[in-house]
Each structure stands twice: as structure tokens, then as C-alpha cells.
XYZ file of C-alpha atoms in Angstrom:
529
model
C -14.136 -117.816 -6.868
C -12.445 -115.359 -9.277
C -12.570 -111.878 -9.268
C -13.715 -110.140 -12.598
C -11.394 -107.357 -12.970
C -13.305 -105.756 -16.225
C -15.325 -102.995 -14.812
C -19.272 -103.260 -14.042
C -21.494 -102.767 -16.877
C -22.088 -99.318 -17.424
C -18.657 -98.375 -15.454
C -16.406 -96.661 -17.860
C -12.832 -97.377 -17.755
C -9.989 -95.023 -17.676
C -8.396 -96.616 -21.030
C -12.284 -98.061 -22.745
C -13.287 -95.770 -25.732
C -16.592 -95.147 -23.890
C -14.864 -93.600 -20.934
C -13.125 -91.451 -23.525
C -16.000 -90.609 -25.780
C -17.906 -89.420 -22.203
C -14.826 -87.498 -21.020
C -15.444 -84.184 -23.029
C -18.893 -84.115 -21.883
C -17.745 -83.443 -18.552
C -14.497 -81.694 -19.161
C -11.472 -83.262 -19.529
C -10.566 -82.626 -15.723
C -13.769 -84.596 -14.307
C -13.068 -87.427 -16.897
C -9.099 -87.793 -14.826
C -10.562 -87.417 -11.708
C -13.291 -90.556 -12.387
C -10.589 -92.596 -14.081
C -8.368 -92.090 -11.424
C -10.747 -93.109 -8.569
C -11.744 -96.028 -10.493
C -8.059 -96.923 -10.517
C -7.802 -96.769 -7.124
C -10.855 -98.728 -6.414
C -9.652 -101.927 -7.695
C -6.380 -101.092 -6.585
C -7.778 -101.144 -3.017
C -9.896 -104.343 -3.899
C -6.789 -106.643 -5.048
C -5.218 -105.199 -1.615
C -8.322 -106.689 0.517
C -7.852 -109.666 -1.430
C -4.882 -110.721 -0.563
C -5.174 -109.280 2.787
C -8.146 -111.944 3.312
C -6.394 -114.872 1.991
C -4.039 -114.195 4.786
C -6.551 -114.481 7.492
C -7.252 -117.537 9.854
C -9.375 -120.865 8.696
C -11.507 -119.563 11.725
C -11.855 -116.058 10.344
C -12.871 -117.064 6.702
C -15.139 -119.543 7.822
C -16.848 -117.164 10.234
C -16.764 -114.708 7.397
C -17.797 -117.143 4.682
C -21.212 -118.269 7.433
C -24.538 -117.354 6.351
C -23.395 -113.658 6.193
C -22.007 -114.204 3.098
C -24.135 -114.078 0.054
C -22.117 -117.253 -1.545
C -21.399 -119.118 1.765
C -22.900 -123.443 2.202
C -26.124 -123.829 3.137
C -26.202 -123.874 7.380
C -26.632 -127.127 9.013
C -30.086 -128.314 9.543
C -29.248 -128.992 13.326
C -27.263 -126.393 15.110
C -26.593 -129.236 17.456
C -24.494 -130.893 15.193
C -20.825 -129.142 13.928
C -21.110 -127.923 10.406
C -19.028 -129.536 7.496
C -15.481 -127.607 7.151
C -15.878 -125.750 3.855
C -13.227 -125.451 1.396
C -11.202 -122.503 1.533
C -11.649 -120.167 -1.086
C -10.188 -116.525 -1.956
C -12.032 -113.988 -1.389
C -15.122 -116.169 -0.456
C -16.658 -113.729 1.817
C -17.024 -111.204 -1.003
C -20.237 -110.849 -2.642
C -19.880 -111.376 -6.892
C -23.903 -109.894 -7.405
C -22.507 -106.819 -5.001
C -18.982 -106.475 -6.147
C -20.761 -107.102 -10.390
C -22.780 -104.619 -9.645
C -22.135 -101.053 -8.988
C -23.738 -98.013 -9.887
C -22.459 -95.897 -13.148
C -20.228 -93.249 -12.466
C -22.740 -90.679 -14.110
C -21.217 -87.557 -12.466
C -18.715 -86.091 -9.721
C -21.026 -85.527 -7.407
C -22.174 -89.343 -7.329
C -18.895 -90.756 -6.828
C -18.373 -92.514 -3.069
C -14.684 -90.942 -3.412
C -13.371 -87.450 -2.558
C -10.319 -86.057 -4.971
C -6.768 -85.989 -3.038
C -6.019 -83.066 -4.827
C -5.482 -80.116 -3.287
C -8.161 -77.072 -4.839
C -6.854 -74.954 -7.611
C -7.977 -71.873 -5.783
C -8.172 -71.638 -2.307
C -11.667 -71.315 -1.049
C -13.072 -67.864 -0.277
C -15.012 -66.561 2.471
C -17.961 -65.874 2.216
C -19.806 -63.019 4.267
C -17.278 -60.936 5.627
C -15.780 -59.213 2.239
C -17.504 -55.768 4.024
C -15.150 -55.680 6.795
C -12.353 -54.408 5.479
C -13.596 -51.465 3.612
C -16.106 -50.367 6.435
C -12.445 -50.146 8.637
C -10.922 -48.243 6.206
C -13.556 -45.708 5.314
C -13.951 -45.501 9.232
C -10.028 -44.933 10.041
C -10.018 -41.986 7.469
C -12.984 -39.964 8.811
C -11.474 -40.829 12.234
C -8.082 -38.869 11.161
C -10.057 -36.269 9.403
C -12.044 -35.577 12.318
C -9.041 -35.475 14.312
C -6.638 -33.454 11.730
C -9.160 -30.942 11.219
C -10.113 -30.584 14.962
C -6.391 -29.663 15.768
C -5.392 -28.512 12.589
C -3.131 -25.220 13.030
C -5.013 -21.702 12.751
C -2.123 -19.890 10.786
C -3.984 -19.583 7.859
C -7.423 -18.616 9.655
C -6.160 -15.416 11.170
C -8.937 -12.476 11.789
C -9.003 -10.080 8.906
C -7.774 -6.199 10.362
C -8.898 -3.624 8.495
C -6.834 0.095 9.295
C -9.139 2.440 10.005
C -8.589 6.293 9.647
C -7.967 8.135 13.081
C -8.336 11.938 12.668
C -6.451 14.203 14.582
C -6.656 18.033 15.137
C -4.886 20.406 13.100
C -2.571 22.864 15.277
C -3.784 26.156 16.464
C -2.392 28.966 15.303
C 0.308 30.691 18.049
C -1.284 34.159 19.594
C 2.447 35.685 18.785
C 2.527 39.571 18.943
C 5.354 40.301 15.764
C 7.236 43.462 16.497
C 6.653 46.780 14.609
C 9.737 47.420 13.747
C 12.606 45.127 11.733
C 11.865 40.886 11.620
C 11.584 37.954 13.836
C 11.058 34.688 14.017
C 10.059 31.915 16.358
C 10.939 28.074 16.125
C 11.192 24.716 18.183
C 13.717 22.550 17.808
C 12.349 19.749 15.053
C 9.197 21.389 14.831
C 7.473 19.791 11.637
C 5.904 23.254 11.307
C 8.844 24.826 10.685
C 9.818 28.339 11.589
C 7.700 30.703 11.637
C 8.544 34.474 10.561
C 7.107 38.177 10.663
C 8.418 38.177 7.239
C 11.634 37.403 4.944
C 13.149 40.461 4.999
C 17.542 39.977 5.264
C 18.482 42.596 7.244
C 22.069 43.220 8.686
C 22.913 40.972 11.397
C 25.664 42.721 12.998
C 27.849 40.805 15.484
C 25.533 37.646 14.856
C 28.010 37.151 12.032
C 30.786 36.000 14.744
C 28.853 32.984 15.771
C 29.478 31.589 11.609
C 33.030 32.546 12.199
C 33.328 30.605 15.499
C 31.780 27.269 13.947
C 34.630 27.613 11.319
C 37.401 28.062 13.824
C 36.427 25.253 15.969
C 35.899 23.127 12.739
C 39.178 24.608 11.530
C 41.255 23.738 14.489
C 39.248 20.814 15.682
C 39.092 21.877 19.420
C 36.796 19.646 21.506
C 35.993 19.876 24.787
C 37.838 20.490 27.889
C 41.025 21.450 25.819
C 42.043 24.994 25.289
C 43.556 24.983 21.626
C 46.609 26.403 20.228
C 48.172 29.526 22.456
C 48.527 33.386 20.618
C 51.022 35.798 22.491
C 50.319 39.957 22.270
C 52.531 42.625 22.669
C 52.326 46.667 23.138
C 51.353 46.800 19.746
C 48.117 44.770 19.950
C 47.108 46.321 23.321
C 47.227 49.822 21.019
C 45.165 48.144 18.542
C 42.409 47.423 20.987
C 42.275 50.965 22.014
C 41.703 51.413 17.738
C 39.010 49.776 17.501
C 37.264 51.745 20.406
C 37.872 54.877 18.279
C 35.965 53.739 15.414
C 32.913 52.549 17.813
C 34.172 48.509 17.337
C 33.375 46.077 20.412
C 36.709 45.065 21.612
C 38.368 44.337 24.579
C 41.903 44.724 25.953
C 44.498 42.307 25.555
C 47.867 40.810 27.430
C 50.773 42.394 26.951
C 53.445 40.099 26.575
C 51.163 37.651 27.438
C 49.086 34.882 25.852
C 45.176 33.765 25.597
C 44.581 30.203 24.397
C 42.288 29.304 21.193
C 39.327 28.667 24.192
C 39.668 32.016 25.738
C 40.121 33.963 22.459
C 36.668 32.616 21.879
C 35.103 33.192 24.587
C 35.956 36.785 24.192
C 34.544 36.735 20.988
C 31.271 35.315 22.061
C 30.372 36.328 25.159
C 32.382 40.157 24.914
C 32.198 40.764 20.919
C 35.463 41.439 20.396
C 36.454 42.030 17.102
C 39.959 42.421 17.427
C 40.046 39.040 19.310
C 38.158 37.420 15.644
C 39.811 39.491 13.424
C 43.212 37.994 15.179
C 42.237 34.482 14.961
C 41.134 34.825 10.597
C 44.397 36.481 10.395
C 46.380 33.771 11.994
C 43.952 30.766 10.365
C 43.290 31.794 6.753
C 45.812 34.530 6.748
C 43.423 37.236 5.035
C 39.833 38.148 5.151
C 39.800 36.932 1.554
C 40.386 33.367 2.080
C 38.766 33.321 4.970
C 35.373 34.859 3.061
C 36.096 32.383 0.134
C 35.378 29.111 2.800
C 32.487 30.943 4.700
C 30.841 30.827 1.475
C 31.305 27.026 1.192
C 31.094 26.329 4.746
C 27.145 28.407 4.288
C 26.511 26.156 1.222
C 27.753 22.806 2.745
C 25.161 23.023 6.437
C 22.891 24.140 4.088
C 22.406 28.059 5.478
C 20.421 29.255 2.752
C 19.545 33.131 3.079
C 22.684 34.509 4.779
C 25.323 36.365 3.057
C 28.554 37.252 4.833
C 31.434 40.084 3.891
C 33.288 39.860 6.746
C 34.395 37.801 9.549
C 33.154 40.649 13.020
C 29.404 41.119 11.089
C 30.713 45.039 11.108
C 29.868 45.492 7.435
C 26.250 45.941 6.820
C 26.517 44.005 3.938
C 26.483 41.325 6.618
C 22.704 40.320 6.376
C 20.448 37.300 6.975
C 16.181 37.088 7.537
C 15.436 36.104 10.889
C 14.014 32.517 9.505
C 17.942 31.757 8.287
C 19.165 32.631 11.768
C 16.612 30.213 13.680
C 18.855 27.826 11.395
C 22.199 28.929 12.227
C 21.131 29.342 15.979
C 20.180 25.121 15.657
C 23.418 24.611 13.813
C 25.616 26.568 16.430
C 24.271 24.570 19.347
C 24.772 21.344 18.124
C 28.608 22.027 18.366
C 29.477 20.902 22.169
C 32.580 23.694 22.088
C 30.667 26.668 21.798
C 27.337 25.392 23.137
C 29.166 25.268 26.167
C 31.061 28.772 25.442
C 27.659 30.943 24.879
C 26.000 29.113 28.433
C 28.681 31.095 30.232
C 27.675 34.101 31.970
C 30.559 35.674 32.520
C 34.580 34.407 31.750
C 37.753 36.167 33.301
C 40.330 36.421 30.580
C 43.876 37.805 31.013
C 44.491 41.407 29.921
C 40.488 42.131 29.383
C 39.692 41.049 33.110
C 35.894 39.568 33.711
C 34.544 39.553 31.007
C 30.415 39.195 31.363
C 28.192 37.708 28.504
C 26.285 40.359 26.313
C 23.099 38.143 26.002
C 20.373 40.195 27.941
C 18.765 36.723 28.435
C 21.216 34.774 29.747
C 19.961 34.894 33.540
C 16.638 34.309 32.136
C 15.934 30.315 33.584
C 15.667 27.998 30.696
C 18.248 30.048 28.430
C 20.894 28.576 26.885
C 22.760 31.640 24.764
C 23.313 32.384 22.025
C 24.299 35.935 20.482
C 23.710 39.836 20.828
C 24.426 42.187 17.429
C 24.236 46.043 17.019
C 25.074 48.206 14.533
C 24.473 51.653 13.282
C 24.031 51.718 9.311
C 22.670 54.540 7.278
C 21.295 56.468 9.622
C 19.434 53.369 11.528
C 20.147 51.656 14.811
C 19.968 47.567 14.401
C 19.470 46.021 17.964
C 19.362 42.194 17.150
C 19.428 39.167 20.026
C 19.439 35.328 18.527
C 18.130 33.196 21.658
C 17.660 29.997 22.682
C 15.504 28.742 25.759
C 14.266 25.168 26.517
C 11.065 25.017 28.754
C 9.329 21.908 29.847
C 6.248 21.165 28.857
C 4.090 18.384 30.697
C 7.226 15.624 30.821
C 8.789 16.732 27.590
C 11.936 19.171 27.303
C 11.632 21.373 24.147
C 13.975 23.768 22.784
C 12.798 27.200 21.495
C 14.261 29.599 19.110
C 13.553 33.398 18.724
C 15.656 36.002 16.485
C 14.963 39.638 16.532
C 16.621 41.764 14.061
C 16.516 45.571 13.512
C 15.076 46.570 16.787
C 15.286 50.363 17.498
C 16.486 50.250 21.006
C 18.446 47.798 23.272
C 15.450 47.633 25.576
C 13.090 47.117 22.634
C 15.749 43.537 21.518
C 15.273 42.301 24.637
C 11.368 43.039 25.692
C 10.354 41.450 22.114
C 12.867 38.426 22.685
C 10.962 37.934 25.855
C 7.755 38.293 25.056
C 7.833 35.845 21.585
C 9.281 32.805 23.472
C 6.501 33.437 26.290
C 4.091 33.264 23.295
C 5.959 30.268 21.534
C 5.613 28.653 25.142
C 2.370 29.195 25.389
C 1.184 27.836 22.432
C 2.603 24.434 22.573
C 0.803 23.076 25.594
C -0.408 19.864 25.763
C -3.889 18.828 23.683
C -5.904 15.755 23.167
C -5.133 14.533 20.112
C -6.762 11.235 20.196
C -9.256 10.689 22.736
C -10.267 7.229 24.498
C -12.315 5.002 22.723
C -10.969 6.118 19.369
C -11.601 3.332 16.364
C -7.949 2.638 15.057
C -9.227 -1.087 13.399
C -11.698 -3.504 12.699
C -11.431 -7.147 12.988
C -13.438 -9.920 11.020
C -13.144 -13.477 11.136
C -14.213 -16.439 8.825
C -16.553 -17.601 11.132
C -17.871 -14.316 11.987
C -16.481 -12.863 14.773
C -16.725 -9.346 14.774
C -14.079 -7.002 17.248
C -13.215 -3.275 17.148
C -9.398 -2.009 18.156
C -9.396 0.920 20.336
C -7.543 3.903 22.231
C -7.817 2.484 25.864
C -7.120 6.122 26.943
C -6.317 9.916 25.612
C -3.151 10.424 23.819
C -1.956 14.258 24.433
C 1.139 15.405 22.529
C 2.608 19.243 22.066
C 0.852 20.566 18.563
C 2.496 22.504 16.261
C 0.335 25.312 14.462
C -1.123 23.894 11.329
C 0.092 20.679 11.996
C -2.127 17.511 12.637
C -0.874 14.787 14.518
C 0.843 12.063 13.018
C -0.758 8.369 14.342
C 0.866 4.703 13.476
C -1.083 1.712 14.911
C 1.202 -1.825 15.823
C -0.871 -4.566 16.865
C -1.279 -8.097 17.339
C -4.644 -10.034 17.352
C -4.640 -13.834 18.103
C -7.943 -15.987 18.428
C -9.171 -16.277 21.726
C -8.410 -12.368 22.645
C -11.116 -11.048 25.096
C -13.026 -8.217 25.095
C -10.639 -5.628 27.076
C -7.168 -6.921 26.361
C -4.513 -4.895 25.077
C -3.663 -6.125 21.518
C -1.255 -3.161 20.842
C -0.627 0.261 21.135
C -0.759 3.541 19.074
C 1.749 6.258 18.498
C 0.905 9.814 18.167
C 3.282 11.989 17.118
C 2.892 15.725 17.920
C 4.312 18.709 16.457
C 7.462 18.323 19.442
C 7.211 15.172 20.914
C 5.448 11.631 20.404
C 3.052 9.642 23.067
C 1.974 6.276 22.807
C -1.593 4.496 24.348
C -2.944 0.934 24.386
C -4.893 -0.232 22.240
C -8.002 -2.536 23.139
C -10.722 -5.287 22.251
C -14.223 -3.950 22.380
C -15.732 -7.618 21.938
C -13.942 -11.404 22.224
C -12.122 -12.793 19.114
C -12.822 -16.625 19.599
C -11.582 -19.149 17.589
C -13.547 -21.445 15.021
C -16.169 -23.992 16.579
C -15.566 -27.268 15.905
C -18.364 -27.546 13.758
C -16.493 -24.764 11.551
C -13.459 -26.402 11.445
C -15.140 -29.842 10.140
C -17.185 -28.149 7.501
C -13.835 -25.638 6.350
C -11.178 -27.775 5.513
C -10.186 -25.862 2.444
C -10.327 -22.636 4.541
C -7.762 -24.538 7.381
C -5.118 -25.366 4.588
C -5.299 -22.205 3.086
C -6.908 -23.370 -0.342
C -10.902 -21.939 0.337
């Protein structure tokens, strides 16, 4: 039996105009894909074909039995062996099943599934949420965690300065003399000096301690050395006995001998003696004229306003100063090591003069450190003047104090008014409260807010000065988590002579943010709120 190739009615074929007129109504893609299985169909039945007509006698005629839609009719007596049928190709194939097949009406009909791999690859479907649920949960995660351990540096508490009041000075209880000026001083008092009044008076023999600064400047003598040597003869011992006549302080001098540039001025200092100055200008400067011409530049250049010199002894009384400018000159002259030393010395042997004791009233006094004794008679009036120096301690501080009385009437009266002003001056710069504990210096404010007040943990006392208030200068450093109690700092009070410092203290805790702060601040943690 042959095999009709043509396709089944109704069947379109891949090159029939009927399988092309249907092909656009189901896109040109569907209309291949049909074709194509087609094809393949009767590709696969010519295969079977000849695949059959290769089998066994046994195996067609079992397959061309009663099975078969176009097999012999069975024999009537299964007793008896059936007549051998003819071969024939393909006999066990049905022509009513193979004639008819159903129309290939649509893709989804077909008995066939396309070899072609899927123009897209197929999606998913039901889990597209995943991925963005992880990401929006990995960035709260981090901004949780960044923000929970984010750095504080630009969080810090807010410290406001507050203003700590201090007591103004009391006034000294000083008794001024009667008679002539004085003054009183410490050393660096803010206060300044302070002065009966500005009167310049002469200052007699006080005049040698401007001359002795210029010499030692003049010469450069330090310390421990003795200086250049000067030699005497007959003639200079006559000269001393000169200057006794006309009612000079002087002293006696080595004939044929010499005094060194140390001793010369130590008998100027601590014995007066003018020949002994007088000597040295001459030697130095060679006149009084030249030597006049630098004291008035040396006055000008440490800044010694108020003194006017005419000589280099003081025995002019055109020699005058106000007892203010000689506080001054009394700080100047004991900042030079050289004669510091010098006017400390209570007594000095020197050759030709013998022992030579000094003429400060004061200088066994304990705490005194020199300086100078003047006199002079002038117009009918007796100038007793004493420039001291004394340092006292006060509490744990060392303070120098100045006094200079000028134009007393007496000897006695100098040195019972020189006495009795540094007692005074002593007595007024004891020790006072000028801060007490407990003092507000700052107050603190956080963000979050924390509230904390800096304080004095304890009393700050310095040394006032009269009219002078205290001086204070907070430095401290306030990191979250600081207690109530700690010490953040401390604060400096400075006095009218000397400076003190106390702690400074949390009255409450300083904590850091909460974590619910930090979470809800993240502009305020980067420094953008």
C-alpha cells in the first residue's frame, strides 16, 4: 500500500499558498515553527517506513494480524494455521489514521514541542521582592550602626564664660611723713607706686647709686672679679682730708697703694665717698662734663623719668628726683648682680680707709637688702633721705618692698619713717579671698540637654594690691561622660604680687547622647544640623 505524501486535508503545507495565506494571521514566526514540524513529521514517517520494511516476515505478520486496521480477515478456525499474507510496506500502518489528522489550527494544538531554544530566558516569578527588601535592610543596618558609633567631635557641650568678680584692693593704712616725700612700692605691683606726693626734691648722695650703674655698665665688671686697679699717692691722701674741710663724705686712701674697680665701689656705696666717685668719672669719662652728657642718656634709655642729675657725688642740690622716680631707680639698681651684691654688705675693709661699715640705718634690719643713705644741707634746710629695699614673706610668696624718704629733718626721723612705711606696706598686702569655693566660672549645655555648672572646688587667696581687683583666667576641658565632682580644669587668680591657681569642678554629670539621640540627629553627628 502506498503512502500519500500530500498532506491531510485541511493540513497546510510549508510551501501550499494556503499555508502562506494563514501564516500572517499567526505571525510569521508561528507559521515557521508549524511548517517546520510538519516537515519533520513526514520526515520521521518515511524513517519508520523503511525501518518496518526491514523487520522479520514474523514481525510484519504479527503486526499486520487483526491489530491492524488493513490486515486479512482471521481464520475462521484458530485450529487451523492462517494463510501467509503477502508482504507489504508499511502494511501495519493505518491509511484512515495516517489520512486523517487534525488541522494544525494553532501552536498550542500541535503534538510537537519547538527545539528552539527561547528568545528570552524565562523569568521568575515571585521572588522579584527579595532583593530590594535586602538592600533597603543592609542600609538601615549600617545607619543604625554608623550613627550608634559615629564620633562625638562635632557634638561637644556648649561652655559659656561666665564673669567671676573679684574684690577691689583695700586701700594701705600708710602714715605719710610731715615733712619732705615718700613713697612705697612692691616689686611688679600692678598698682604701681604709691607717693605722699610728686614733689623732686634733692636727693643728695642717692645720686651715687646712678653713677655706680654707669661704671659697672661702663667697665662691664661682673661678678666675683675686681675690675681694673687705680694706684694713690701723698697727693690723693691730702685730697681726702679736702673734702672733709668742705663737710664732703670721704674716706682715706692708700698711699702708694692701690684699690681695685670692686673696692673703689664699695667705698662709694656703702661709705659715700666722694673722692673715691669723683676719681673713678675722672679716670672713665675724663670730666664731669662728659660724664653728665651720658647720665642724661643713660636716664632716658632705662626710662628714669623725673630725675635730673648735675653731678656725679649728688653734692649739688640741683641733684633732685620725687620719691616715686627713686622707687624706680631703687628696682633698676638691684637688678644689676654687681652692686646688688655691693649694697647687701654690711661692712667692707678697704686698704688706706680701714673697715669701712655700710651707712644704711636698715641694713641689720632682717629682710633688708640695701640700698642707699643721702644728706645734705641746702639753703638753710637739712635733707635726711634713705632709699630701701626689704623682701618679707607673705603666706608662701617672697615679695620685695620699696620705700624712699626724702627731705627728712633729722637722721633719726629717715630712719623711724623708713621703718614704719614698709611695716605698713607689709601689712597691707596679706593674704585675702579673692575667689571663694563654689564660685560659677562656666556653664555647660549640650544638644541633648545636659545641663553642668564649672566651679572653684576651693578658695583662691592671692596678695591684693590697693585698688586693684584680681585678675582671673579659666583653662578647662569638658568631655562627655564627665561626672558630677571631677576636675575639668583649673583657674588662675592673679593678685596684685603673686598668682594662685584652684580646680575647677562639675556640679552635675555631662553624659553623652542616648542612642535614641544619636538615631534621630544625624545631621547634628556630621556637623551639618
Amino acid at each position: 500500500m502506498a503512502i500519500d505524501d500530500s498532506p491531510a486535508p485541511g493540513t497546510p503545507d510549508a510551501t501550499s499558498g494556503a499555508g502562506d495565506a494563514a501564516a500572517p494571521e499567526r505571525g510569521d514566526i508561528f507559521a515557521r515553527a508549524d511548517a517546520a514540524a510538519e516537515r519533520r513529521l513526514r520526515a520521521d514517517a518515511r524513517r519508520s517506513a523503511e525501518g518496518g520494511s526491514r523487520k522479520s516476515p514474523r514481525t510484519g505478520a504479527r503486526r499486520g494480524g487483526a491489530e491492524g486496521p488493513g490486515a486479512p480477515a482471521a481464520s475462521a478456525s484458530r485450529g487451523e494455521p492462517a494463510a501467509a499474507a503477502p508482504l507489504t510496506a508499511l502494511g501495519w500502518v493505518d491509511p484512515a489514521a495516517v489520512g486523517t489528522s487534525s488541522a494544525a489550527g494553532a501552536l498550542s494544538t500541535s503534538r510537537l514541542v519547538p527545539v528552539e531554544p527561547p528568545l528570552l530566558p524565562e523569568r521568575t516569578r515571585g521572588r522579584g521582592w527579595v532583593g530590594p527588601v535586602i538592600a533597603v535592610g543592609a542600609l538601615a543596618f549600617g545607619y543604625v550602626v554608623a550613627t550608634a558609633f559615629w564620633p562625638l567631635s562635632n557634638v561637644q557641650p556648649s561652655i559659656s564664660d561666665l564673669t567671676v568678680e573679684t574684690p577691689i584692693g583695700e586701700e594701705f593704712p600708710v602714715t605719710w611723713p610731715a615733712d619732705g616725700t615718700a613713697a612705697l612700692a612692691a616689686v611688679d605691683g600692678p598698682g604701681g607706686t604709691i607717693a605722699s606726693n610728686d614733689d623732686a626734691l634733692p636727693m643728695a648722695s642717692i645720686t651715687k647709686v646712678i653713677t655706680a650703674l654707669m661704671i659697672i655698665e661702663r667697665e662691664g665688671l661682673r661678678l666675683d672679679e675686681d675690675g681694673g686697679s687705680y694706684a694713690f699717692t701723698y697727693a690723693d691722701s691730702q685730697e681726702y682730708w679736702a673734702y672733709l674741710v668742705a663737710d664732703e663724705s670721704a674716706l682715706d686712701v692708700p698711699v702708694d697703694g692701690t684699690l681695685t674697680l670692686r673696692q673703689m665701689l664699695e667705698g662709694v656705696m656703702l661709705g659715700s665717698a666722694n673722692n673715691y666717685v669723683d676719681r673713678l668719672v675722672a679716670e672713665l669719662w675724663g670730666s664731669q662734663d662728659a660724664w653728665l652728657v651720658d647720665a642724661q642718656a643713660w636716664l632716658e634709655a632705662n626710662g628714669l623719668a623725673d630725675i635730673t642729675v648735675t653731678d656725679p657725688s649728688g653734692i649739688g642740690p640741683t641733684n633732685v628726683a620725687t620719691a616715686r622716680a627713686l622707687i624706680a631707680l631703687a628696682d633698676r639698681a638691684l637688678q644689676d648682680p654687681v652692686l646688688a651684691e655691693i649694697m647687701a654688705e654690711k661692712s667692707v675693709t678697704l686698704p688706706g680707709a680701714g673697715l669701712v661699715e655700710n651707712s644704711n640705718p636698715l641694713i641689720d634690719d632682717a629682710g633688708v637688702v640695701g640700698l642707699k643713705t643721702g644728706s645734705l644741707w641746702s639753703t638753710g634746710v637739712q635733707y635726711w633721705n634713705l632709699l630701701a629695699a626689704k623682701d618679707v614673706t607673705v603666706g608662701q610668696t617672697t615679695v620685695r618692698l620699696y620705700s624712699a624718704v626724702v627731705g627728712q629733718p633729722d637722721e633719726e626721723g629717715r630712719e623711724t619713717v623708713s621703718r614704719e612705711l614698709l611695716a605698713s606696706l607689709e601689712e597691707g598686702i596679706q593674704p585675702a579671698t579673692a575667689v571663694a569655693a563654689d564660685t560659677a566660672v562656666a556653664h555647660i549645655r549640650t544638644e541633648w540637654g545636659a545641663q553642668s555648672t564649672i566651679v572653684t572646688a576651693s578658695d583662691a587667696e592671692v596678695l591684693s594690691w590697693q585698688g586693684v581687683a584680681p585678675a582671673t583666667t579659666p583653662e578647662y576641658d569638658v568631655e562627655l561622660g564627665a561626672g558630677s565632682g571631677d576636675e575639668v580644669g583649673t583657674l588662675t587668680v592673679a593678685g596684685g604680687l603673686n598668682e594662685t591657681k584652684v580646680a575647677l569642678a562639675l556640679t552635675d554629670d555631662v553624659p553623652p547622647p542616648s542612642f535614641w539621640w544619636r538615631l534621630t540627629h544625624p545631621l547634628d553627628l556630621l556637623g551639618l544640623g
